[in-house]
GROMACS .gro file of C-alpha atoms in nm:
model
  123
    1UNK     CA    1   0.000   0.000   0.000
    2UNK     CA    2   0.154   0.364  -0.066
    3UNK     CA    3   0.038   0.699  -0.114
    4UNK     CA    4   0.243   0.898  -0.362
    5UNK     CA    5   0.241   1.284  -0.279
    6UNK     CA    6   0.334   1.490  -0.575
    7UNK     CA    7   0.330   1.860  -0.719
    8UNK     CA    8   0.531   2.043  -0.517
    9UNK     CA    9   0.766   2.334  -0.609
   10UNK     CA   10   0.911   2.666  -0.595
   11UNK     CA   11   0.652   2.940  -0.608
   12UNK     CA   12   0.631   3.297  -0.586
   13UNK     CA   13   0.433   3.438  -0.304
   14UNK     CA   14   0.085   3.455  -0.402
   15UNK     CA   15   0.170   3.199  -0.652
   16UNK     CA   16  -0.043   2.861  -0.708
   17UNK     CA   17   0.064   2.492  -0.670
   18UNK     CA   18  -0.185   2.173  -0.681
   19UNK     CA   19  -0.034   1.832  -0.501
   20UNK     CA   20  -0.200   1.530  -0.571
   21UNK     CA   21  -0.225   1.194  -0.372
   22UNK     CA   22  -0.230   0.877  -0.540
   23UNK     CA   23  -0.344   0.577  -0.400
   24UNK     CA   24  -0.187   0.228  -0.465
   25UNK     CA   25  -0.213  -0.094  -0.391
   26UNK     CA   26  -0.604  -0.070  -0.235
   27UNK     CA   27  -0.870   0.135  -0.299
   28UNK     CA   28  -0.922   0.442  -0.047
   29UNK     CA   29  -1.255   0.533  -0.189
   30UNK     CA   30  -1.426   0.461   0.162
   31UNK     CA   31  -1.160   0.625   0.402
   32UNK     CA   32  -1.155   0.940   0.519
   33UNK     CA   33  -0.797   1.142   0.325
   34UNK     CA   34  -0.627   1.418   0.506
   35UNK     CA   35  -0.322   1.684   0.407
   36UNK     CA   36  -0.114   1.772   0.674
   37UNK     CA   37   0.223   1.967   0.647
   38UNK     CA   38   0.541   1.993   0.841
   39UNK     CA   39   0.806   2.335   0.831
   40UNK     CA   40   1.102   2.338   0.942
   41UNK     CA   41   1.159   2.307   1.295
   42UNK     CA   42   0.812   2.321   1.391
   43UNK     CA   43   0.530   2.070   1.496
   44UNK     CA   44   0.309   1.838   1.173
   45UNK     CA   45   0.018   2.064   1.152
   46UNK     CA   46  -0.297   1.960   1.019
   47UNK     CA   47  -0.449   2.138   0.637
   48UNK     CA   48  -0.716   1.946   0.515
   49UNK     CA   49  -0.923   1.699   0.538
   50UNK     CA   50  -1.209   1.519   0.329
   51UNK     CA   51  -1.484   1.240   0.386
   52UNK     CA   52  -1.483   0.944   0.164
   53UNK     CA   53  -1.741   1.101  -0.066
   54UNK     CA   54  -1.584   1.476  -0.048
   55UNK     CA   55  -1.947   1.578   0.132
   56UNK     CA   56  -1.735   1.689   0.420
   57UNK     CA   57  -1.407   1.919   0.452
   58UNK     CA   58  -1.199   2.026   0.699
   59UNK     CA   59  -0.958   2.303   0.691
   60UNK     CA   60  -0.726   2.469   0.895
   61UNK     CA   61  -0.766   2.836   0.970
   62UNK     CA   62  -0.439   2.941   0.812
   63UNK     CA   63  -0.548   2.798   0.487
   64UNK     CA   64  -0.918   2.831   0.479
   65UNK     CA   65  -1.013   3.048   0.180
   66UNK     CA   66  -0.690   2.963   0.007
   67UNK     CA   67  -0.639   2.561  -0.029
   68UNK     CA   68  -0.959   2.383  -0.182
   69UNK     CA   69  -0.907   1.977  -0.102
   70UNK     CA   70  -1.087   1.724  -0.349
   71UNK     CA   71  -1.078   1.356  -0.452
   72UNK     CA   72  -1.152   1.152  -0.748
   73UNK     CA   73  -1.235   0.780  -0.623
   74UNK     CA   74  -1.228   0.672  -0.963
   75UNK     CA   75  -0.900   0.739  -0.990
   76UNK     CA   76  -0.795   0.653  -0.632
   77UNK     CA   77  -0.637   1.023  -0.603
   78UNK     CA   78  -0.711   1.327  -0.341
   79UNK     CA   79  -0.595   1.679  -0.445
   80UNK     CA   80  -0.499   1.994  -0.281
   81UNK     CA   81  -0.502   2.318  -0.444
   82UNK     CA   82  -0.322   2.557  -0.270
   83UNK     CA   83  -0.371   2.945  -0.424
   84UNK     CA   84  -0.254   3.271  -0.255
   85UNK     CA   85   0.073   3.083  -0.159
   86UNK     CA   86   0.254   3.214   0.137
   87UNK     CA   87   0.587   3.207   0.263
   88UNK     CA   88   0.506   3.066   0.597
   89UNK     CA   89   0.337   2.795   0.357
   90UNK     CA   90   0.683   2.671   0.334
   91UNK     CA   91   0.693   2.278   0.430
   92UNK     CA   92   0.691   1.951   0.346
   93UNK     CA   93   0.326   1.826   0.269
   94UNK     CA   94   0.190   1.459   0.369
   95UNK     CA   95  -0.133   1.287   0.263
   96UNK     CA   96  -0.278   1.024   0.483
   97UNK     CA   97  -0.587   0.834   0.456
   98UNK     CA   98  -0.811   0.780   0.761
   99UNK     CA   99  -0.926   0.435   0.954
  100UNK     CA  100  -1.288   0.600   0.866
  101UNK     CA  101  -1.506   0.762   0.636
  102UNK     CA  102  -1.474   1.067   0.812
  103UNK     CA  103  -1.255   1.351   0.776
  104UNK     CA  104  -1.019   1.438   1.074
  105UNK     CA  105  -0.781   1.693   1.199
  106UNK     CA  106  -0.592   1.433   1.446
  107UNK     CA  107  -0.328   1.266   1.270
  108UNK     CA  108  -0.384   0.936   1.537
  109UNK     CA  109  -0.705   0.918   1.311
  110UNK     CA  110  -0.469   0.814   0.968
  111UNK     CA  111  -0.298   0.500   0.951
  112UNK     CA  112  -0.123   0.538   0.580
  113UNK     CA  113   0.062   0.826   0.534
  114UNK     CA  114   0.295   0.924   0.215
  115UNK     CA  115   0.606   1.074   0.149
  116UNK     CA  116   0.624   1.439   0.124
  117UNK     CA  117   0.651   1.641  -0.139
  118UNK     CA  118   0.833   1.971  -0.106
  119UNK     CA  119   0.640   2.309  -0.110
  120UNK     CA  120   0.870   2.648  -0.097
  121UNK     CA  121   0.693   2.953  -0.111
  122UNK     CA  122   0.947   3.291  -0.206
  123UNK     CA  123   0.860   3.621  -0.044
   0.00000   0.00000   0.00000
């Protein structure tokens, strides 16, 4: 089973970047899927978060407005894109899919997490 991050980049502030997360070796089309990011020297800090049919998403307040999470079960791939790029945006981004259907901002909720895939944002 792995999760595949990808997209991520060197952007200009207020730049755009859109990572996706693809699924492999099962399906995730009934599990929650979460985005959660981690800068240098500081704490893994939830983003976003979707329900297994993308009914229901979570964000975090420093991105709310900005990042827009989606999925496409067909393709067994979750998406987040990220507009009005920051620099404290900086990090390393993880996806994760949940135990449940349900999205989640605690990461003891996922049980599959990805690599990360870099995201610098220039000032």
């Amino acid at each position: 089973v792995q999760l595949q991050a990808s997209g991520g980049g060197l952007v200009q502030a207020g730049g755009s970047l859109r990572l996706s997360c693809a699924a492999s070796g099962r399906t995730f089309s009934n599990n929650g899927m979460g985005w959660f990011r981690r800068a240098p020297g500081k704490e893994r800090e939830f983003v976003a978060g979707i329900s297994w049919r993308g009914g229901n998403t979570l964000y975090s307040d420093s991105v709310k407005g900005r990042f827009t999470i989606s999925r496409d079960n067909a393709k067994n791939t979750v998406y987040l894109q990220m507009n009005s790029l920051k620099p404290e945006d900086t990090a390393a981004y993880y996806c994760a899919a949940a135990r449940s259907s349900v999205a989640s901002t605690s990461p003891s909720s996922y049980n599959y997490w990805g690599q990360g895939t870099l995201v610098t944002v220039s000032s």
